[in-house]
CSV table of C-alpha atoms in Angstrom, one decimal:
chain,number,residue,atom,x,y,z
A,1,UNK,CA,56.3,78.0,3.9
A,2,UNK,CA,57.1,78.0,7.7
A,3,UNK,CA,60.7,77.4,6.9
A,4,UNK,CA,60.9,80.5,4.7
A,5,UNK,CA,59.1,82.5,7.4
A,6,UNK,CA,61.4,81.1,10.0
A,7,UNK,CA,64.3,81.7,7.6
A,8,UNK,CA,63.0,85.2,7.0
A,9,UNK,CA,62.7,85.9,10.7
A,10,UNK,CA,66.2,84.6,11.1
A,11,UNK,CA,67.5,86.9,8.5
A,12,UNK,CA,65.5,89.8,9.9
A,13,UNK,CA,66.9,89.1,13.4
A,14,UNK,CA,70.4,88.8,12.0
A,15,UNK,CA,70.0,92.2,10.3
A,16,UNK,CA,68.9,93.8,13.5
A,17,UNK,CA,72.0,92.4,15.3
A,18,UNK,CA,74.3,93.8,12.5
A,19,UNK,CA,72.7,97.2,12.8
A,20,UNK,CA,73.1,97.1,16.6
A,21,UNK,CA,76.8,96.2,16.3
A,22,UNK,CA,77.4,99.0,13.8
A,23,UNK,CA,75.8,101.5,16.1
A,24,UNK,CA,77.9,100.3,19.0
A,25,UNK,CA,81.1,100.5,16.9
A,26,UNK,CA,80.2,104.1,15.9
A,27,UNK,CA,79.6,105.1,19.5
A,28,UNK,CA,82.9,103.6,20.6
A,29,UNK,CA,84.8,105.3,17.8
A,30,UNK,CA,83.2,108.7,18.7
A,31,UNK,CA,84.2,108.1,22.3
A,32,UNK,CA,87.8,107.3,21.4
A,33,UNK,CA,88.1,110.4,19.2
A,34,UNK,CA,86.6,112.6,21.8
A,35,UNK,CA,88.8,111.4,24.7
A,36,UNK,CA,92.1,110.8,22.8
A,37,UNK,CA,93.4,114.4,23.3
A,38,UNK,CA,93.1,113.9,27.1
A,39,UNK,CA,95.3,110.8,27.1
A,40,UNK,CA,97.7,111.8,24.4
A,41,UNK,CA,101.0,113.0,26.0
A,42,UNK,CA,102.4,116.3,24.9
A,43,UNK,CA,105.7,115.8,22.9
A,44,UNK,CA,107.9,118.7,22.2
A,45,UNK,CA,109.1,117.1,19.0
A,46,UNK,CA,105.6,117.2,17.6
A,47,UNK,CA,105.1,120.9,18.2
A,48,UNK,CA,105.5,123.2,15.3
A,49,UNK,CA,108.6,125.4,15.9
A,50,UNK,CA,110.4,127.8,13.6
A,51,UNK,CA,113.9,127.8,12.3
A,52,UNK,CA,116.6,127.7,15.0
A,53,UNK,CA,118.8,130.8,14.8
A,54,UNK,CA,122.3,130.6,16.3
A,55,UNK,CA,122.5,134.2,17.5
A,56,UNK,CA,119.2,133.8,19.4
A,57,UNK,CA,120.7,130.8,21.3
A,58,UNK,CA,123.9,132.7,22.1
A,59,UNK,CA,122.0,135.7,23.4
A,60,UNK,CA,119.8,133.5,25.5
A,61,UNK,CA,122.8,131.6,26.9
A,62,UNK,CA,124.6,134.7,27.9
A,63,UNK,CA,121.5,135.9,29.7
A,64,UNK,CA,120.2,132.6,31.3
A,65,UNK,CA,123.1,130.1,31.6
A,66,UNK,CA,123.4,129.1,35.3
A,67,UNK,CA,127.1,128.6,34.9
A,68,UNK,CA,127.6,132.1,33.5
A,69,UNK,CA,125.3,133.6,36.1
A,70,UNK,CA,127.3,131.8,38.9
A,71,UNK,CA,130.6,133.2,37.5
A,72,UNK,CA,129.0,136.7,37.2
A,73,UNK,CA,128.0,136.7,40.9
A,74,UNK,CA,131.3,135.2,41.9
A,75,UNK,CA,133.1,138.1,40.1
A,76,UNK,CA,130.7,140.7,41.7
A,77,UNK,CA,131.4,139.2,45.1
A,78,UNK,CA,135.1,139.6,44.7
A,79,UNK,CA,134.8,143.4,44.2
A,80,UNK,CA,133.3,143.7,47.7
A,81,UNK,CA,136.5,142.2,49.1
A,82,UNK,CA,138.6,145.2,48.0
A,83,UNK,CA,137.3,147.8,50.5
A,84,UNK,CA,137.3,145.1,53.2
A,85,UNK,CA,141.0,144.4,52.6
A,86,UNK,CA,141.9,148.1,52.8
A,87,UNK,CA,139.9,148.8,55.9
A,88,UNK,CA,141.5,149.2,59.4
A,89,UNK,CA,140.9,146.4,61.9
A,90,UNK,CA,137.9,147.0,64.2
A,91,UNK,CA,138.7,149.2,67.2
A,92,UNK,CA,138.5,147.7,70.7
A,93,UNK,CA,136.6,149.2,73.6
A,94,UNK,CA,137.2,148.1,77.2
A,95,UNK,CA,135.4,149.0,80.3
A,96,UNK,CA,135.6,147.6,83.9
A,97,UNK,CA,135.9,148.4,87.5
A,98,UNK,CA,138.7,148.0,90.0
A,99,UNK,CA,138.1,147.8,93.8
A,100,UNK,CA,140.3,147.7,96.8
A,101,UNK,CA,139.6,144.7,99.0
A,102,UNK,CA,136.7,142.3,99.1
A,103,UNK,CA,134.8,143.5,102.1
A,104,UNK,CA,132.9,146.5,100.6
A,105,UNK,CA,132.4,148.6,97.5
A,106,UNK,CA,135.1,151.2,98.0
A,107,UNK,CA,134.6,153.5,95.0
A,108,UNK,CA,135.4,157.2,95.9
A,109,UNK,CA,136.8,156.1,99.3
A,110,UNK,CA,140.0,154.3,98.3
A,111,UNK,CA,142.7,155.6,95.9
A,112,UNK,CA,142.9,152.5,93.7
A,113,UNK,CA,139.1,152.0,93.4
A,114,UNK,CA,138.0,153.2,90.0
A,115,UNK,CA,136.0,152.7,86.9
A,116,UNK,CA,138.2,152.1,83.8
A,117,UNK,CA,137.5,152.8,80.2
A,118,UNK,CA,139.8,152.3,77.2
A,119,UNK,CA,139.7,152.3,73.4
A,120,UNK,CA,142.4,150.9,71.1
A,121,UNK,CA,143.0,150.9,67.4
A,122,UNK,CA,145.6,148.8,65.5
A,123,UNK,CA,147.3,150.5,62.6
A,124,UNK,CA,149.2,148.3,60.1
A,125,UNK,CA,152.6,149.4,59.1
A,126,UNK,CA,152.4,152.0,56.3
A,127,UNK,CA,151.9,150.4,52.9
A,128,UNK,CA,150.3,147.2,54.1
A,129,UNK,CA,146.7,148.3,53.6
A,130,UNK,CA,147.5,149.5,50.0
A,131,UNK,CA,149.1,146.1,49.2
A,132,UNK,CA,146.1,144.2,50.6
A,133,UNK,CA,143.8,146.3,48.5
A,134,UNK,CA,146.0,145.7,45.4
A,135,UNK,CA,146.0,141.9,46.1
A,136,UNK,CA,142.1,141.9,46.4
A,137,UNK,CA,141.7,144.0,43.3
A,138,UNK,CA,144.0,141.8,41.1
A,139,UNK,CA,142.2,138.7,42.3
A,140,UNK,CA,138.9,140.4,41.3
A,141,UNK,CA,140.3,141.3,37.9
A,142,UNK,CA,141.5,137.8,37.4
A,143,UNK,CA,137.9,136.5,38.1
A,144,UNK,CA,136.5,139.1,35.8
A,145,UNK,CA,138.8,137.8,33.0
A,146,UNK,CA,137.8,134.2,33.8
A,147,UNK,CA,134.2,135.3,33.5
A,148,UNK,CA,134.8,136.7,30.0
A,149,UNK,CA,136.6,133.5,29.1
A,150,UNK,CA,133.7,131.4,30.3
A,151,UNK,CA,131.3,133.4,28.1
A,152,UNK,CA,133.5,132.9,25.0
A,153,UNK,CA,133.8,129.2,25.8
A,154,UNK,CA,130.0,128.9,26.2
A,155,UNK,CA,129.4,130.6,22.9
A,156,UNK,CA,131.9,128.2,21.3
A,157,UNK,CA,130.2,125.2,22.9
A,158,UNK,CA,126.8,126.3,21.6
A,159,UNK,CA,128.2,126.8,18.1
A,160,UNK,CA,129.8,123.3,18.1
A,161,UNK,CA,126.6,121.6,19.3
A,162,UNK,CA,124.5,123.8,16.9
A,163,UNK,CA,126.6,122.6,13.9
A,164,UNK,CA,126.5,119.0,15.1
A,165,UNK,CA,122.7,119.3,15.1
A,166,UNK,CA,122.8,120.9,11.7
A,167,UNK,CA,124.9,118.0,10.4
A,168,UNK,CA,122.4,115.4,11.8
A,169,UNK,CA,119.5,117.1,10.1
A,170,UNK,CA,121.5,117.4,6.8
A,171,UNK,CA,122.4,113.7,7.0
A,172,UNK,CA,118.8,112.7,7.3
A,173,UNK,CA,117.9,114.9,4.3
A,174,UNK,CA,120.7,113.3,2.3
A,175,UNK,CA,119.7,109.7,3.3
A,176,UNK,CA,116.1,110.4,2.3
A,177,UNK,CA,117.1,111.8,-1.0
A,178,UNK,CA,119.4,108.9,-1.8
A,179,UNK,CA,116.8,106.3,-0.8
A,180,UNK,CA,115.2,107.3,-4.1
A,181,UNK,CA,118.3,106.1,-5.9
A,182,UNK,CA,118.2,102.8,-4.2
A,183,UNK,CA,114.5,102.5,-5.2
A,184,UNK,CA,115.7,103.0,-8.8
A,185,UNK,CA,118.1,100.1,-8.4
A,186,UNK,CA,115.3,98.0,-6.8
A,187,UNK,CA,112.9,98.8,-9.7
A,188,UNK,CA,115.6,97.9,-12.2
A,189,UNK,CA,116.3,94.6,-10.3
A,190,UNK,CA,112.6,93.8,-10.2
A,191,UNK,CA,112.3,94.5,-14.0
A,192,UNK,CA,115.2,92.2,-14.7
A,193,UNK,CA,113.9,89.5,-12.4
A,194,UNK,CA,110.4,89.7,-14.0
A,195,UNK,CA,111.9,89.3,-17.4
A,196,UNK,CA,113.9,86.3,-16.4
A,197,UNK,CA,117.4,87.8,-16.9
A,198,UNK,CA,118.0,88.8,-13.3
A,199,UNK,CA,118.2,87.1,-10.0
A,200,UNK,CA,116.0,87.5,-6.9
A,201,UNK,CA,119.1,88.1,-4.9
A,202,UNK,CA,119.7,91.3,-6.7
A,203,UNK,CA,116.3,92.6,-5.6
A,204,UNK,CA,117.0,91.6,-2.0
A,205,UNK,CA,120.4,93.3,-2.1
A,206,UNK,CA,118.8,96.6,-3.3
A,207,UNK,CA,116.1,96.4,-0.6
A,208,UNK,CA,118.6,95.6,2.1
A,209,UNK,CA,120.7,98.6,1.2
A,210,UNK,CA,117.6,100.8,1.3
A,211,UNK,CA,116.6,99.5,4.7
A,212,UNK,CA,120.1,100.2,6.0
A,213,UNK,CA,119.7,103.8,5.0
A,214,UNK,CA,116.5,103.8,7.1
A,215,UNK,CA,118.5,102.4,10.0
A,216,UNK,CA,121.1,105.2,9.6
A,217,UNK,CA,118.3,107.7,9.5
A,218,UNK,CA,116.9,106.4,12.9
A,219,UNK,CA,120.4,106.7,14.4
A,220,UNK,CA,120.6,110.3,13.2
A,221,UNK,CA,117.2,111.0,14.9
A,222,UNK,CA,118.6,109.7,18.1
A,223,UNK,CA,121.6,112.0,17.7
A,224,UNK,CA,119.2,114.9,17.2
A,225,UNK,CA,117.6,114.2,20.5
A,226,UNK,CA,120.9,114.0,22.2
A,227,UNK,CA,122.2,117.3,20.6
A,228,UNK,CA,119.0,119.1,21.5
A,229,UNK,CA,119.3,118.1,25.1
A,230,UNK,CA,122.9,119.3,25.2
A,231,UNK,CA,122.0,122.5,23.5
A,232,UNK,CA,119.2,123.2,25.9
A,233,UNK,CA,121.5,122.5,28.8
A,234,UNK,CA,124.2,124.9,27.5
A,235,UNK,CA,121.6,127.6,26.9
A,236,UNK,CA,120.0,127.2,30.3
A,237,UNK,CA,116.6,125.9,29.1
A,238,UNK,CA,114.5,123.0,30.2
A,239,UNK,CA,116.0,119.8,28.7
A,240,UNK,CA,112.7,119.1,26.9
A,241,UNK,CA,112.2,122.6,25.5
A,242,UNK,CA,111.4,122.5,21.7
A,243,UNK,CA,114.1,123.5,19.2
A,244,UNK,CA,113.7,124.1,15.6
A,245,UNK,CA,115.9,123.1,12.7
A,246,UNK,CA,119.3,124.9,12.5
A,247,UNK,CA,120.0,127.2,9.6
A,248,UNK,CA,123.0,126.6,7.5
A,249,UNK,CA,126.4,128.2,8.1
A,250,UNK,CA,127.3,131.5,6.5
A,251,UNK,CA,128.5,131.2,2.9
A,252,UNK,CA,130.8,134.2,2.9
A,253,UNK,CA,133.1,135.2,5.8
A,254,UNK,CA,136.5,136.6,6.3
A,255,UNK,CA,139.1,135.7,8.9
A,256,UNK,CA,142.6,136.9,9.7
A,257,UNK,CA,145.8,135.0,8.7
A,258,UNK,CA,147.0,132.7,11.4
A,259,UNK,CA,149.9,135.0,12.5
A,260,UNK,CA,147.5,137.8,13.2
A,261,UNK,CA,145.1,135.5,15.0
A,262,UNK,CA,147.9,134.5,17.3
A,263,UNK,CA,148.8,138.1,18.0
A,264,UNK,CA,145.2,138.9,18.7
A,265,UNK,CA,144.9,135.9,21.0
A,266,UNK,CA,148.0,136.9,23.0
A,267,UNK,CA,146.6,140.5,23.3
A,268,UNK,CA,142.9,139.9,23.9
A,269,UNK,CA,142.5,136.4,25.2
A,270,UNK,CA,140.7,136.5,28.6
A,271,UNK,CA,142.6,133.4,29.7
A,272,UNK,CA,145.9,135.1,29.2
A,273,UNK,CA,144.5,138.3,30.9
A,274,UNK,CA,143.4,136.2,33.9
A,275,UNK,CA,146.9,134.7,34.2
A,276,UNK,CA,148.5,138.1,34.0
A,277,UNK,CA,146.3,139.4,36.8
A,278,UNK,CA,147.2,136.3,38.8
A,279,UNK,CA,150.9,137.3,38.3
A,280,UNK,CA,150.2,140.8,39.5
A,281,UNK,CA,148.4,139.5,42.5
A,282,UNK,CA,151.3,137.2,43.3
A,283,UNK,CA,153.7,140.1,43.0
A,284,UNK,CA,151.7,142.1,45.5
A,285,UNK,CA,151.7,139.1,47.8
A,286,UNK,CA,155.5,139.0,47.7
A,287,UNK,CA,155.6,142.7,48.6
A,288,UNK,CA,153.1,142.1,51.3
A,289,UNK,CA,155.1,139.2,52.7
A,290,UNK,CA,158.2,141.4,52.9
A,291,UNK,CA,156.2,144.1,54.6
A,292,UNK,CA,155.4,141.6,57.4
A,293,UNK,CA,159.0,142.1,58.6
A,294,UNK,CA,157.8,145.5,59.9
A,295,UNK,CA,155.7,145.8,63.1
A,296,UNK,CA,152.1,147.0,63.4
A,297,UNK,CA,151.1,149.5,66.0
A,298,UNK,CA,148.2,149.6,68.4
A,299,UNK,CA,147.3,153.0,70.0
A,300,UNK,CA,145.3,152.7,73.2
A,301,UNK,CA,143.6,155.6,75.1
A,302,UNK,CA,142.6,154.9,78.7
A,303,UNK,CA,140.5,156.8,81.2
A,304,UNK,CA,140.2,155.9,84.9
A,305,UNK,CA,137.4,157.6,87.0
A,306,UNK,CA,138.1,157.4,90.7
A,307,UNK,CA,135.3,159.4,92.3
A,308,UNK,CA,135.2,161.3,95.6
A,309,UNK,CA,138.2,163.5,96.3
A,310,UNK,CA,140.6,161.6,94.1
A,311,UNK,CA,141.6,162.9,90.7
A,312,UNK,CA,140.7,161.0,87.6
A,313,UNK,CA,143.5,159.5,85.5
A,314,UNK,CA,144.1,159.0,81.8
A,315,UNK,CA,146.8,157.2,79.8
A,316,UNK,CA,147.8,157.0,76.1
A,317,UNK,CA,150.0,154.0,75.1
A,318,UNK,CA,151.4,152.5,71.9
A,319,UNK,CA,152.0,148.8,71.4
A,320,UNK,CA,153.8,147.1,68.6
A,321,UNK,CA,154.5,143.5,67.7
A,322,UNK,CA,158.1,142.3,67.4
A,323,UNK,CA,158.8,139.9,64.5
A,324,UNK,CA,161.2,138.0,66.7
A,325,UNK,CA,160.6,134.6,64.9
A,326,UNK,CA,161.1,136.0,61.4
A,327,UNK,CA,163.2,133.1,60.4
A,328,UNK,CA,160.4,130.6,60.7
A,329,UNK,CA,157.5,132.9,59.9
A,330,UNK,CA,158.1,136.1,57.9
A,331,UNK,CA,161.0,134.7,55.9
A,332,UNK,CA,159.1,131.5,55.1
A,333,UNK,CA,156.1,133.5,54.0
A,334,UNK,CA,158.3,135.4,51.5
A,335,UNK,CA,159.7,132.2,50.1
A,336,UNK,CA,156.1,130.9,49.8
A,337,UNK,CA,155.0,134.1,48.0
A,338,UNK,CA,157.9,133.9,45.6
A,339,UNK,CA,157.2,130.3,44.8
A,340,UNK,CA,153.6,131.2,44.0
A,341,UNK,CA,154.8,134.0,41.8
A,342,UNK,CA,157.0,131.6,39.8
A,343,UNK,CA,154.1,129.2,39.5
A,344,UNK,CA,151.8,132.0,38.1
A,345,UNK,CA,154.5,133.0,35.6
A,346,UNK,CA,154.9,129.4,34.4
A,347,UNK,CA,151.1,129.0,34.1
A,348,UNK,CA,151.0,132.1,31.9
A,349,UNK,CA,153.7,130.6,29.7
A,350,UNK,CA,151.8,127.3,29.5
A,351,UNK,CA,148.6,129.0,28.7
A,352,UNK,CA,150.2,130.9,25.8
A,353,UNK,CA,151.7,127.7,24.4
A,354,UNK,CA,148.4,125.8,24.7
A,355,UNK,CA,146.5,128.7,23.0
A,356,UNK,CA,149.1,128.9,20.2
A,357,UNK,CA,148.9,125.1,19.6
A,358,UNK,CA,145.1,125.2,19.7
A,359,UNK,CA,144.9,128.1,17.2
A,360,UNK,CA,147.3,126.5,14.8
A,361,UNK,CA,145.6,123.1,15.1
A,362,UNK,CA,142.1,124.6,14.5
A,363,UNK,CA,143.4,126.9,11.7
A,364,UNK,CA,144.9,123.9,10.0
A,365,UNK,CA,141.6,122.1,10.4
A,366,UNK,CA,139.7,125.1,9.0
A,367,UNK,CA,142.0,125.3,5.9
A,368,UNK,CA,141.9,121.5,5.3
A,369,UNK,CA,138.1,121.5,5.6
A,370,UNK,CA,137.8,124.3,3.1
A,371,UNK,CA,140.1,122.4,0.6
A,372,UNK,CA,138.2,119.2,1.0
A,373,UNK,CA,134.8,120.9,0.6
A,374,UNK,CA,136.0,122.4,-2.7
A,375,UNK,CA,137.3,119.0,-3.8
A,376,UNK,CA,134.1,117.1,-2.9
A,377,UNK,CA,131.8,119.8,-4.2
A,378,UNK,CA,133.5,120.5,-7.5
A,379,UNK,CA,135.1,117.2,-8.3
A,380,UNK,CA,134.4,114.0,-6.4
A,381,UNK,CA,130.6,114.4,-5.9
A,382,UNK,CA,129.8,115.2,-9.5
A,383,UNK,CA,132.1,112.4,-10.7
A,384,UNK,CA,130.4,109.9,-8.3
A,385,UNK,CA,127.0,111.0,-9.6
A,386,UNK,CA,128.1,110.4,-13.1
A,387,UNK,CA,129.5,107.0,-12.2
A,388,UNK,CA,126.2,106.0,-10.6
A,389,UNK,CA,124.2,107.1,-13.7
A,390,UNK,CA,126.5,105.2,-15.9
A,391,UNK,CA,126.3,102.2,-13.7
A,392,UNK,CA,122.5,102.1,-13.5
A,393,UNK,CA,122.3,102.5,-17.3
A,394,UNK,CA,124.8,99.6,-17.7
A,395,UNK,CA,122.8,97.5,-15.2
A,396,UNK,CA,119.6,98.1,-17.1
A,397,UNK,CA,121.3,96.8,-20.3
A,398,UNK,CA,122.9,93.9,-18.5
A,399,UNK,CA,126.5,95.1,-18.9
A,400,UNK,CA,127.0,95.6,-15.1
A,401,UNK,CA,125.9,93.5,-12.2
A,402,UNK,CA,123.9,94.9,-9.2
A,403,UNK,CA,126.8,94.9,-6.7
A,404,UNK,CA,128.7,97.3,-8.9
A,405,UNK,CA,125.8,99.7,-9.0
A,406,UNK,CA,125.3,99.5,-5.3
A,407,UNK,CA,129.0,100.1,-4.7
A,408,UNK,CA,128.9,103.3,-6.8
A,409,UNK,CA,125.9,104.6,-4.9
A,410,UNK,CA,127.6,103.8,-1.6
A,411,UNK,CA,130.6,105.8,-2.7
A,412,UNK,CA,128.3,108.7,-3.7
A,413,UNK,CA,126.5,108.8,-0.4
A,414,UNK,CA,129.7,108.5,1.6
A,415,UNK,CA,131.3,111.3,-0.3
A,416,UNK,CA,128.3,113.6,0.2
A,417,UNK,CA,128.3,112.8,3.9
A,418,UNK,CA,132.0,113.6,4.1
A,419,UNK,CA,131.3,117.0,2.4
A,420,UNK,CA,128.7,118.0,5.0
A,421,UNK,CA,130.9,116.7,7.8
A,422,UNK,CA,133.7,119.0,6.6
A,423,UNK,CA,131.2,121.9,6.6
A,424,UNK,CA,130.4,121.3,10.2
A,425,UNK,CA,134.1,120.7,11.2
A,426,UNK,CA,135.1,124.0,9.5
A,427,UNK,CA,132.5,126.0,11.5
A,428,UNK,CA,133.5,124.3,14.7
A,429,UNK,CA,137.2,125.1,14.1
A,430,UNK,CA,136.3,128.7,13.6
A,431,UNK,CA,134.2,128.7,16.8
A,432,UNK,CA,137.1,127.3,18.8
A,433,UNK,CA,139.5,130.0,17.5
A,434,UNK,CA,136.9,132.7,18.3
A,435,UNK,CA,136.7,131.4,21.8
A,436,UNK,CA,140.3,132.6,22.5
A,437,UNK,CA,140.2,135.8,20.4
A,438,UNK,CA,136.7,137.1,20.6
A,439,UNK,CA,136.5,137.3,16.8
A,440,UNK,CA,138.6,136.5,13.7
A,441,UNK,CA,138.6,139.9,12.0
A,442,UNK,CA,136.1,142.2,10.3
A,443,UNK,CA,134.7,141.5,6.8
A,444,UNK,CA,137.1,142.5,4.1
A,445,UNK,CA,140.1,142.1,6.3
A,446,UNK,CA,141.6,138.7,6.2
A,447,UNK,CA,141.1,135.5,4.2
A,448,UNK,CA,137.8,134.7,2.6
A,449,UNK,CA,136.4,131.3,3.6
């Protein structure tokens, strides 16, 4: 009887201990839930963001990009140099006193004792100021063209990163979708293994392939983080600013034929315009160097106040420099300016050749991508899907081994990835051509893509 009571007491005490532990667990759980938001770091990737629109990024970059803003202020600063270059040199004012002897202050008592005042102004030879203003103006116009070119290049850069980001997201979607097909192979392998007609190795092969897709998916996620950082940098945002998912490229668009794109590039390219303005500036420098053969003049007006019974004096003089050493100075300056002019002309020719090669290269890439997209979409991908369905059916009936089914599925996935890669490459090729032309033609005028 005592043993039961003792046993009962023991059971009763044990029950009390269990209830106490349960209450302690509930308290700790509540405390963890209450405090977890305080210690949970904020992650931009976890925040809900909307779809990422390309035009919004472009507008923001043109407004906030530090590189574009720096170029804008550099161009604005150059406009202030034009009036400076055309202005006259600062006039000079002189004042002083001349005394006869060292013994006493002899102003008004001696003839040569006087207060002296003079003002002088240097006047460049006629035409020099206008040439200096033209040089400064052409330099400013060249910087303005470079500013326009930088904006187009920034837009092109944003488009390229945008479509790389789009491709990474699309690749993840594709890998997730095709993981289901590997699960079908795995299920079929398990069924065959359970029935005794298959091998365990086939199950492991299917599982390994599925895990390899998961590995590729993680690699694409890493690419997404990298592309988002580059995109934020190009736009002028904080590197950790949240970005949504890029929308797909336009399905219907028209561009001009390559010959018209080349003509438009030569006519409207800011890079070519910048080089042309550099040539005009170099030509003005040649003219200015030749003008340096001619002297500048300095006009000086002087007034001497003598005081006392002596008459005041005044004088008006003109001074000019003599280009006596023109062989080692002015002539060499002309040679230098002519060499810089030749350099500018050759740089313009080089720019035209490079732009032409770039346009033809990207146009060829655009055309090839379009043809490959049609081939993959209308021929290769449907055929690869049919081959997979036939292979999985044959595997279920024992006519085909597992490696053949996995091979057909690999081919399907690779082909689909190639298709979306060509979609991105086509859009990037168009963006690069737009960077040197500012556009590839209005809708309805050109070639449909």
